[in-house]
mmCIF file of C-alpha atoms in Angstrom:
data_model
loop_
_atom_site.group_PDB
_atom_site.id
_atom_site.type_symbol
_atom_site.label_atom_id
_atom_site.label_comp_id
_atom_site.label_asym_id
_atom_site.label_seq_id
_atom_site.Cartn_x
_atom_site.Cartn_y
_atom_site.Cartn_z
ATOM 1 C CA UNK E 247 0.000 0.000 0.000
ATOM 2 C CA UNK E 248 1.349 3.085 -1.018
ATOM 3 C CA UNK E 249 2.017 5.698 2.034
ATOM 4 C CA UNK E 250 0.563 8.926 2.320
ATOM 5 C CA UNK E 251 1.436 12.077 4.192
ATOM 6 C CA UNK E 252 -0.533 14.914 3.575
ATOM 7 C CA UNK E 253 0.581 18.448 4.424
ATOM 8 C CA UNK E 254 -1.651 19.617 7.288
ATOM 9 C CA UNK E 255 0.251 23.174 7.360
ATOM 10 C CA UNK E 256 -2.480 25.788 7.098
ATOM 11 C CA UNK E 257 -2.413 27.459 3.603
ATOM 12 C CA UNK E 258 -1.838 30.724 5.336
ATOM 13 C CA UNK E 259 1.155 29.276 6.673
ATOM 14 C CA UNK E 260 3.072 27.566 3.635
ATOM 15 C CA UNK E 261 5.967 29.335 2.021
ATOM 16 C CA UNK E 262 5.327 30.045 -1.287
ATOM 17 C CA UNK E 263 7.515 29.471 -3.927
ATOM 18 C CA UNK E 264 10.147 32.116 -4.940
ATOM 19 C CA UNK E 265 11.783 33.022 -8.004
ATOM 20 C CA UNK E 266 15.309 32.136 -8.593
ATOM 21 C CA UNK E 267 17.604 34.858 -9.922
ATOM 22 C CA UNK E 268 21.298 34.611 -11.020
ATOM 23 C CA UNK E 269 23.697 36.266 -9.167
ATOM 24 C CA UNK E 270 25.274 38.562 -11.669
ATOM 25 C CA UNK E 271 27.919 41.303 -11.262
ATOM 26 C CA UNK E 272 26.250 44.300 -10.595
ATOM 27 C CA UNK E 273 22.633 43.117 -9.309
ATOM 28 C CA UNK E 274 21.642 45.492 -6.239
ATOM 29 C CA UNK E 275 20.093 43.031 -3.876
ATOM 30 C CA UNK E 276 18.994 43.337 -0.212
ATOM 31 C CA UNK E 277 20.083 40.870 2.804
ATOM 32 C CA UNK E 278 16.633 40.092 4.304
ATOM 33 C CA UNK E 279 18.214 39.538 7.373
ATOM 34 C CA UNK E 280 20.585 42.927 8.030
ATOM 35 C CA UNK E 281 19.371 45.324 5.274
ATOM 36 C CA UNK E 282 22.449 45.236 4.096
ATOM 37 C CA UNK E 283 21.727 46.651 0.337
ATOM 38 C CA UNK E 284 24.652 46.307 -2.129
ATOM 39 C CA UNK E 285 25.602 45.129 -5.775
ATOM 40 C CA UNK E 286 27.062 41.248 -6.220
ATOM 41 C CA UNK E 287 30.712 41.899 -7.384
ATOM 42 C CA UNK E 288 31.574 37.735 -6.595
ATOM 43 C CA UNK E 289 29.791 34.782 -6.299
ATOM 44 C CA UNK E 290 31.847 31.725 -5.357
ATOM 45 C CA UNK E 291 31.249 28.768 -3.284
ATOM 46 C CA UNK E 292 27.788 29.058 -1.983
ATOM 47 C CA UNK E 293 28.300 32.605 -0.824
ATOM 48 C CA UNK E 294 27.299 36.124 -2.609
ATOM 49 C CA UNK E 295 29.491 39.269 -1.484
ATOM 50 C CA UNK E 296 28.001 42.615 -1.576
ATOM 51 C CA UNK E 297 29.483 46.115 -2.055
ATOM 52 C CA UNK E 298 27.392 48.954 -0.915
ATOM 53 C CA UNK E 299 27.236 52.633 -2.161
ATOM 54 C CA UNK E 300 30.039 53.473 0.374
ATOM 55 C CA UNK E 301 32.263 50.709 -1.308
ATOM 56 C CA UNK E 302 31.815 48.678 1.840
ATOM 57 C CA UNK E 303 31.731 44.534 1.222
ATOM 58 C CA UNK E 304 29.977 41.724 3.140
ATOM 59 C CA UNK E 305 29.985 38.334 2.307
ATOM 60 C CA UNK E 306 26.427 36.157 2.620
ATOM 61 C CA UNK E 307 25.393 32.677 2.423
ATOM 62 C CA UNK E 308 22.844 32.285 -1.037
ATOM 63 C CA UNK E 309 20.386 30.719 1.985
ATOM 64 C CA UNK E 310 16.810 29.920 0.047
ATOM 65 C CA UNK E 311 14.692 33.442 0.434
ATOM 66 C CA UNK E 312 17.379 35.383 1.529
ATOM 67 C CA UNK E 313 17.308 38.566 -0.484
ATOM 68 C CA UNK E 314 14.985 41.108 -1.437
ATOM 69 C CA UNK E 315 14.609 42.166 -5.183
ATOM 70 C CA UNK E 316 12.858 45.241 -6.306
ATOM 71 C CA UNK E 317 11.360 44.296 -2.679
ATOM 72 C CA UNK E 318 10.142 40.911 -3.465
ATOM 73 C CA UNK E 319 11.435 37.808 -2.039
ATOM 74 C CA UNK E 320 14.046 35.747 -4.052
ATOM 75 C CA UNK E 321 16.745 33.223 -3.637
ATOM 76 C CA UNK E 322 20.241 33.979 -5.534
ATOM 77 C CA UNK E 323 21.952 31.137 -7.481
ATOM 78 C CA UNK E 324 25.124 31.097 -8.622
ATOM 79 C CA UNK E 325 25.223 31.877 -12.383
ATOM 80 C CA UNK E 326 25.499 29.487 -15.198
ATOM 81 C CA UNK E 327 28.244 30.931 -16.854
ATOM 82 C CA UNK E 328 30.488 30.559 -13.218
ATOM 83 C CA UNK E 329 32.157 33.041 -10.937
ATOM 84 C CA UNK E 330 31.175 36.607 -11.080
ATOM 85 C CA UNK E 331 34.216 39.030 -11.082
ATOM 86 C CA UNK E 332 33.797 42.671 -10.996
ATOM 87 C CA UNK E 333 33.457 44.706 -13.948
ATOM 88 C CA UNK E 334 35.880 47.313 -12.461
ATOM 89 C CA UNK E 335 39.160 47.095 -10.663
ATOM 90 C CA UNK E 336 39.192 48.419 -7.184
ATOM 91 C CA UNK E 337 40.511 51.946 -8.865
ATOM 92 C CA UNK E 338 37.755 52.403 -10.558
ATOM 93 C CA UNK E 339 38.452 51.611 -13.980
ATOM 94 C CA UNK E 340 36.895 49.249 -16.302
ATOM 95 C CA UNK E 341 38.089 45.554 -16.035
ATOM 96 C CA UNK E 342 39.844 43.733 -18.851
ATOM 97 C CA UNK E 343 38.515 40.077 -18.144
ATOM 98 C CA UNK E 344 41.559 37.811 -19.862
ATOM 99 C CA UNK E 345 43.591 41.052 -19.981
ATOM 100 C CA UNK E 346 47.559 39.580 -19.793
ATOM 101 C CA UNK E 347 49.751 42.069 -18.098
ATOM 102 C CA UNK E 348 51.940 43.815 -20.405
ATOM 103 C CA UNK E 349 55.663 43.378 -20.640
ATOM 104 C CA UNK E 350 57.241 45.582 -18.090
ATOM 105 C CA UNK E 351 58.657 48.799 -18.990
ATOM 106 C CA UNK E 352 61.500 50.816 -18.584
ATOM 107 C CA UNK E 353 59.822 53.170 -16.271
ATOM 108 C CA UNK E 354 58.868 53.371 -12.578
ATOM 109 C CA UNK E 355 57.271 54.788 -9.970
ATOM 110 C CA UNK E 356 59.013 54.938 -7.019
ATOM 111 C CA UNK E 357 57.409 54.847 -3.455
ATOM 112 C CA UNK E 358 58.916 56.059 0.028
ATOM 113 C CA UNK E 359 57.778 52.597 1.830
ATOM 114 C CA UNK E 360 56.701 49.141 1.590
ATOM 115 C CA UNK E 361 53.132 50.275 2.832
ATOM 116 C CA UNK E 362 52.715 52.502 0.639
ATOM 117 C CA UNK E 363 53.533 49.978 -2.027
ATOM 118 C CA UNK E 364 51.327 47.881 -0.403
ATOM 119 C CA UNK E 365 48.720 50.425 -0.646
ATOM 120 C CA UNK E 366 49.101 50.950 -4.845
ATOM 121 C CA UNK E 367 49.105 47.319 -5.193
ATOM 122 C CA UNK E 368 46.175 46.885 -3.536
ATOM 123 C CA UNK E 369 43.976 49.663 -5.581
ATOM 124 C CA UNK E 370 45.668 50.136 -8.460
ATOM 125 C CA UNK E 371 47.280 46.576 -8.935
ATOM 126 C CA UNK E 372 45.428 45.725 -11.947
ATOM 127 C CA UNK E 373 45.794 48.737 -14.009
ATOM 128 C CA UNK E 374 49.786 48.779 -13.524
ATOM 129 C CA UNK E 375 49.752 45.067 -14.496
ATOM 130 C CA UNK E 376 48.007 45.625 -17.751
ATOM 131 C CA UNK E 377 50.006 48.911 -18.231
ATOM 132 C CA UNK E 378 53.137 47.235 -17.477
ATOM 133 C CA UNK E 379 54.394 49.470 -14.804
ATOM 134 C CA UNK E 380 56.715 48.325 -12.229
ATOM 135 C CA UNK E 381 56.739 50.160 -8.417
ATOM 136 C CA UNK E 382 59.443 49.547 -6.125
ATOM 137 C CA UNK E 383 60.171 51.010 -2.479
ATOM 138 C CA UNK E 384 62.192 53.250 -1.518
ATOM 139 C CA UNK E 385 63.719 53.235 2.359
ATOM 140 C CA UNK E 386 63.328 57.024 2.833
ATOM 141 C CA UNK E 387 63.935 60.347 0.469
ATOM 142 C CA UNK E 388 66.897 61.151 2.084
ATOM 143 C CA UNK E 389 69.525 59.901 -1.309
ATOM 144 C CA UNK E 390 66.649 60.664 -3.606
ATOM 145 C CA UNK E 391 68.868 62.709 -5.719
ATOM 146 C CA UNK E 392 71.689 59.821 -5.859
ATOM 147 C CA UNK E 393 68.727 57.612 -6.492
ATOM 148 C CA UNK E 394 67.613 59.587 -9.822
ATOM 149 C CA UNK E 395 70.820 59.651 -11.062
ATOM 150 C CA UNK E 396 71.214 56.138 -10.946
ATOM 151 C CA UNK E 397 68.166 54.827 -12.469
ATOM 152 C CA UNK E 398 68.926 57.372 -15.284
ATOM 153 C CA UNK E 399 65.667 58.388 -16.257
ATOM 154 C CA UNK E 400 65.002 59.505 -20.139
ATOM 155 C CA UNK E 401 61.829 60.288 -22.673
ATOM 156 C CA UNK E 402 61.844 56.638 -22.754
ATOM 157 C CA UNK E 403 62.270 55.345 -19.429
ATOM 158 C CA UNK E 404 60.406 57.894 -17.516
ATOM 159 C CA UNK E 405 60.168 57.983 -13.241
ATOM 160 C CA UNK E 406 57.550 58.504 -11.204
ATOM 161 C CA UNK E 407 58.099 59.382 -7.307
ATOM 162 C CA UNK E 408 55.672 59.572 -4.553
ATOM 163 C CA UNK E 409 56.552 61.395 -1.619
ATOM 164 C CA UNK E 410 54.890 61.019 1.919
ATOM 165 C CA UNK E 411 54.429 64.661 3.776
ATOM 166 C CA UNK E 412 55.348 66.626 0.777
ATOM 167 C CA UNK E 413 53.585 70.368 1.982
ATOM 168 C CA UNK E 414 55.745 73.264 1.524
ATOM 169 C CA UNK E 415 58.985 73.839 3.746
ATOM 170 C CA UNK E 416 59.146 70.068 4.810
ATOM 171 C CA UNK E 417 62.389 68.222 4.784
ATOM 172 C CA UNK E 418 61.185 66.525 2.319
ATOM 173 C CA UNK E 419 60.105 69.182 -0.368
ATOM 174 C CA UNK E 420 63.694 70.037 -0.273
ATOM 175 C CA UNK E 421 65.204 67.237 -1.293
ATOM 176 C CA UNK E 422 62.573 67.105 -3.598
ATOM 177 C CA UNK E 423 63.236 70.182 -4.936
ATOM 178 C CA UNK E 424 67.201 69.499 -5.751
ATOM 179 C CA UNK E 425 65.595 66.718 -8.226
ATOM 180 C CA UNK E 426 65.240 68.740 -11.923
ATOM 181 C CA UNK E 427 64.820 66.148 -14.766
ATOM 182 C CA UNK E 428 61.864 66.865 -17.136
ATOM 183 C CA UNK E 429 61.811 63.085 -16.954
ATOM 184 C CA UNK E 430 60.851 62.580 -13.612
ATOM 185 C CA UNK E 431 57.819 63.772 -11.303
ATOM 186 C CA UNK E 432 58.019 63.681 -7.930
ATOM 187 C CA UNK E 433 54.735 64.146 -6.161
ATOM 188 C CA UNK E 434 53.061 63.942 -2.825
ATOM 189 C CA UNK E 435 50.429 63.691 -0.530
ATOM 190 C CA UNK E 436 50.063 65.766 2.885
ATOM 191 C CA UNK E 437 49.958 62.796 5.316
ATOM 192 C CA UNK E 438 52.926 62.008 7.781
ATOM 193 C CA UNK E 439 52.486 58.287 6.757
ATOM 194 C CA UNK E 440 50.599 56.683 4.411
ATOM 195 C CA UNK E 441 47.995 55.213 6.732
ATOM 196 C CA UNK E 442 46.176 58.424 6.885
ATOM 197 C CA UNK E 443 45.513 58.341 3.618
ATOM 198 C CA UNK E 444 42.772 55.540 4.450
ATOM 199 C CA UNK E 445 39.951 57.180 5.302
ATOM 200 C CA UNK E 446 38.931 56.562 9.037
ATOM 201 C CA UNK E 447 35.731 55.610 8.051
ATOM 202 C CA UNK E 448 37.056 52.911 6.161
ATOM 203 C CA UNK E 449 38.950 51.976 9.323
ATOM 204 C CA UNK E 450 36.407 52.073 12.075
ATOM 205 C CA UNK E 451 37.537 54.774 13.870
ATOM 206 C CA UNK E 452 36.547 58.564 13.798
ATOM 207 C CA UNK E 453 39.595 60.336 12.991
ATOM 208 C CA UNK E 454 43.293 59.613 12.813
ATOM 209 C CA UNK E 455 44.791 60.859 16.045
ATOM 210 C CA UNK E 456 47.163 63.932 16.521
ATOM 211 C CA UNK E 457 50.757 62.865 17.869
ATOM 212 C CA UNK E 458 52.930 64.957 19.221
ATOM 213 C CA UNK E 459 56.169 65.854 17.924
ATOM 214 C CA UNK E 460 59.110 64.095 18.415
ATOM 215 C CA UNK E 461 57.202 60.178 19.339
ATOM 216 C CA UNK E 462 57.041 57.916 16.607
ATOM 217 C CA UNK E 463 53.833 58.471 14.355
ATOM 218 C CA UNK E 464 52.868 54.887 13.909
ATOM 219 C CA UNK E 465 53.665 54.121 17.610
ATOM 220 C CA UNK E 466 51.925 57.019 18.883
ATOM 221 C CA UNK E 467 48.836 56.189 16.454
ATOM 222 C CA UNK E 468 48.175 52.577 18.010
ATOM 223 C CA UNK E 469 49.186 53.826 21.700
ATOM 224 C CA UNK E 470 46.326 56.091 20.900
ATOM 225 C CA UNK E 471 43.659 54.215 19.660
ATOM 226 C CA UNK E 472 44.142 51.616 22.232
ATOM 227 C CA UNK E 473 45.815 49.109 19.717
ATOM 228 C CA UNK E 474 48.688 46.795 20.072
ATOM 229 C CA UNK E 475 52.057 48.289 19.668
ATOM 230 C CA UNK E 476 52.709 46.319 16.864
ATOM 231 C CA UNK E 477 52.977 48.760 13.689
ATOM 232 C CA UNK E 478 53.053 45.842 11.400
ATOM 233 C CA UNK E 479 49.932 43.973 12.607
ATOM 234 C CA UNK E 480 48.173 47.641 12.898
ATOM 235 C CA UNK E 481 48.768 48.422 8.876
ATOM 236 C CA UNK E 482 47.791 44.946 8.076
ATOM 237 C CA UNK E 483 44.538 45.444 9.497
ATOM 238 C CA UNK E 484 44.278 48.798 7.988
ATOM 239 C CA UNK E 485 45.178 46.890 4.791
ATOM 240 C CA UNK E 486 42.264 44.710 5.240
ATOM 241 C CA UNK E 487 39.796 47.373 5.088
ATOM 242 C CA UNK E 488 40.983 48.896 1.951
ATOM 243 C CA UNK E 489 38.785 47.459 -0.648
ATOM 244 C CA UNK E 490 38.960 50.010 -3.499
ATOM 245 C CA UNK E 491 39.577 53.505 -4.237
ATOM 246 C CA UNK E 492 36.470 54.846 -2.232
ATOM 247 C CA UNK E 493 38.589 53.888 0.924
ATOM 248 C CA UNK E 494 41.582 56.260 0.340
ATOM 249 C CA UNK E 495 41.156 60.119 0.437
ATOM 250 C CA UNK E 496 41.344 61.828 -2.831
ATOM 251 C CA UNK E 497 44.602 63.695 -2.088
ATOM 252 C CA UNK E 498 46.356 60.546 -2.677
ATOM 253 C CA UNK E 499 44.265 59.251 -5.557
ATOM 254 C CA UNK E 500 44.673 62.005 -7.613
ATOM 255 C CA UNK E 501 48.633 61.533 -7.268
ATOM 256 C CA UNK E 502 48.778 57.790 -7.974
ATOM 257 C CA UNK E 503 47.289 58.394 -11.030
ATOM 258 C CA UNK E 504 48.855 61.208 -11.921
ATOM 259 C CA UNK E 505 52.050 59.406 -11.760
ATOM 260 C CA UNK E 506 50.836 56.513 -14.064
ATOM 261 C CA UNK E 507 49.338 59.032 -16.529
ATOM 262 C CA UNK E 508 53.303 60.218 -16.500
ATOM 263 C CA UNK E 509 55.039 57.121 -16.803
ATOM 264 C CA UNK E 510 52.482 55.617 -19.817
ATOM 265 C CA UNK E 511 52.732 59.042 -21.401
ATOM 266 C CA UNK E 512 53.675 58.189 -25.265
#
C-alpha cells in the first residue's frame, strides 16, 4: 500500500515558492536579514558578497529566500556561466577580463615605503599590471637625488616618485626640490604616513589621532587608539579594510594616477 502524508500546514502558513535569480555582477540586492543593500561583485562557493554605495563589502550565504529584489522575495543562485568578477578594478576603472599584463617597462614609480607599495598594489594593482608598470620602495627620500641619477631616467624610461608629507617647507620638499629632470615627477600627498591616507571611516575609527612631535607616528597612532604596539599587525589590518579607491582620500588618488598618466605618457 502506497504511504501517504498529507501536508496539514495551514495554507496561510506555507511558504510560497520564490523566483530564482542569477547572481550577476552588478545586481543590487537586499540581505533580508541585516538590510544590508549592495551590488554582487563575486559569487563563489555558496556565498554572494556585496558592495554597498560606500564601497563597503559583506559576504552572505545564497540561503533559500534570503534577499529582497525590487522588494520581493528571491533566492540567488550562482550563475550558469560561473564566478562573477567585478566589472571594475578596485581603482575604478573598467576591467579587462583575460587582460595579460603587459611586458614591463622601462619606467617606474618609485614609493617612500613598503606600505605605501602595499597600498598601490592593492587599488591600483590591476591597471599597472596591464600597463606594465613596475613600483618599487624606496627606504626614505633622504639619497633621492643619488637615487635619480642612478636609475637614469630619459623620454623613454620615464620615473615617477611619490613622496609622503610633501607640503611646503618640509624636509622633504627640499630634497625634492634638488631633483630637476623633465623626466621625472616627484609628487606627494600631505599625510605624515601613508595610513592616513585611508579614510577613518574605512577603518572604524573617527579620525586619525594627533601625535605629538618628536614620538614615533605609527607608535603614537596605536598607543592612541588603544591598539597593540605592533605597527606591522596595525597596517595589516588597515590593509584589510581597503577594498577600493572609495577607501583612500582623494589627495592621494589624484597623485597615484597622476604618476601613471606620467610614466604611460607616449
Amino acid at each position: 500500500m502506497r504511504s501517504y502524508n498529507p501536508d496539514l500546514t495551514p495554507p496561510w502558513k506555507r511558504s510560497a515558492p520564490v523566483p530564482e535569480v542569477p547572481a550577476e555582477a552588478d545586481l543590487v540586492v537586499e540581505e533580508v536579514s541585516t538590510g544590508f543593500c549592495g551590488a554582487v561583485i563575486r559569487c563563489e562557493a555558496g556565498t554572494v558578497t556585496l558592495e554597498d554605495r560606500f564601497g563597503k563589502h559583506r559576504v552572505f550565504p545564497m540561503d533559500p529566500r534570503g534577499f529582497l529584489l525590487e522588494g520581493k522575495v528571491v533566492t540567488l543562485v550562482r550563475p550558469a556561466a560561473g564566478p562573477v568578477r567585478p566589472s571594475r578594478t578596485a581603482s575604478g576603472s573598467v576591467a579587462v577580463p583575460g587582460a595579460r599584463a603587459r611586458v614591463a617597462r622601462a619606467g617606474r614609480i618609485y614609493v617612500e615605503g613598503r606600505h605605501d607599495a602595499e597600498l598601490v598594489e592593492r587599488v591600483w594593482g590591476d591597471d599597472l599590471r596591464i600597463e606594465g608598470v613596475v613600483v618599487e620602495y624606496l627606504e626614505g627620500i633622504d639619497d633621492l637625488p643619488s637615487i635619480v641619477a642612478e636609475f637614469g631616467p630619459a623620454a623613454d624610461a620615464r620615473l615617477g616618485i611619490l613622496v609622503d608629507h610633501l607640503v611646503p617647507g618640509s624636509k622633504e620638499s627640499r630634497i625634492a626640490a634638488q631633483v630637476t629632470s623633465p623626466d621625472v615627477l616627484i609628487v606627494g600627498h600631505p599625510y605624515i604616513d601613508v595610513w592616513e591616507a585611508v579614510k577613518p571611516s574605512s577603518v572604524g575609527i573617527p579620525a586619525w589621532p594627533a601625535v605629538p612631535r618628536g614620538q614615533d607616528w605609527k607608535t603614537g597612532v596605536c598607543h592612541a587608539l588603544g591598539w597593540p604596539q605592533n605597527t606591522g599587525a596595525a597596517w595589516q589590518h588597515i590593509l584589510s579594510k581597503v577594498h577600493s579607491y572609495k577607501d583612500l582620500e582623494p589627495s592621494l588618488l589624484g597623485r597615484v594616477e597622476e604618476l601613471i598618466d606620467f610614466v604611460t605618457a607616449p
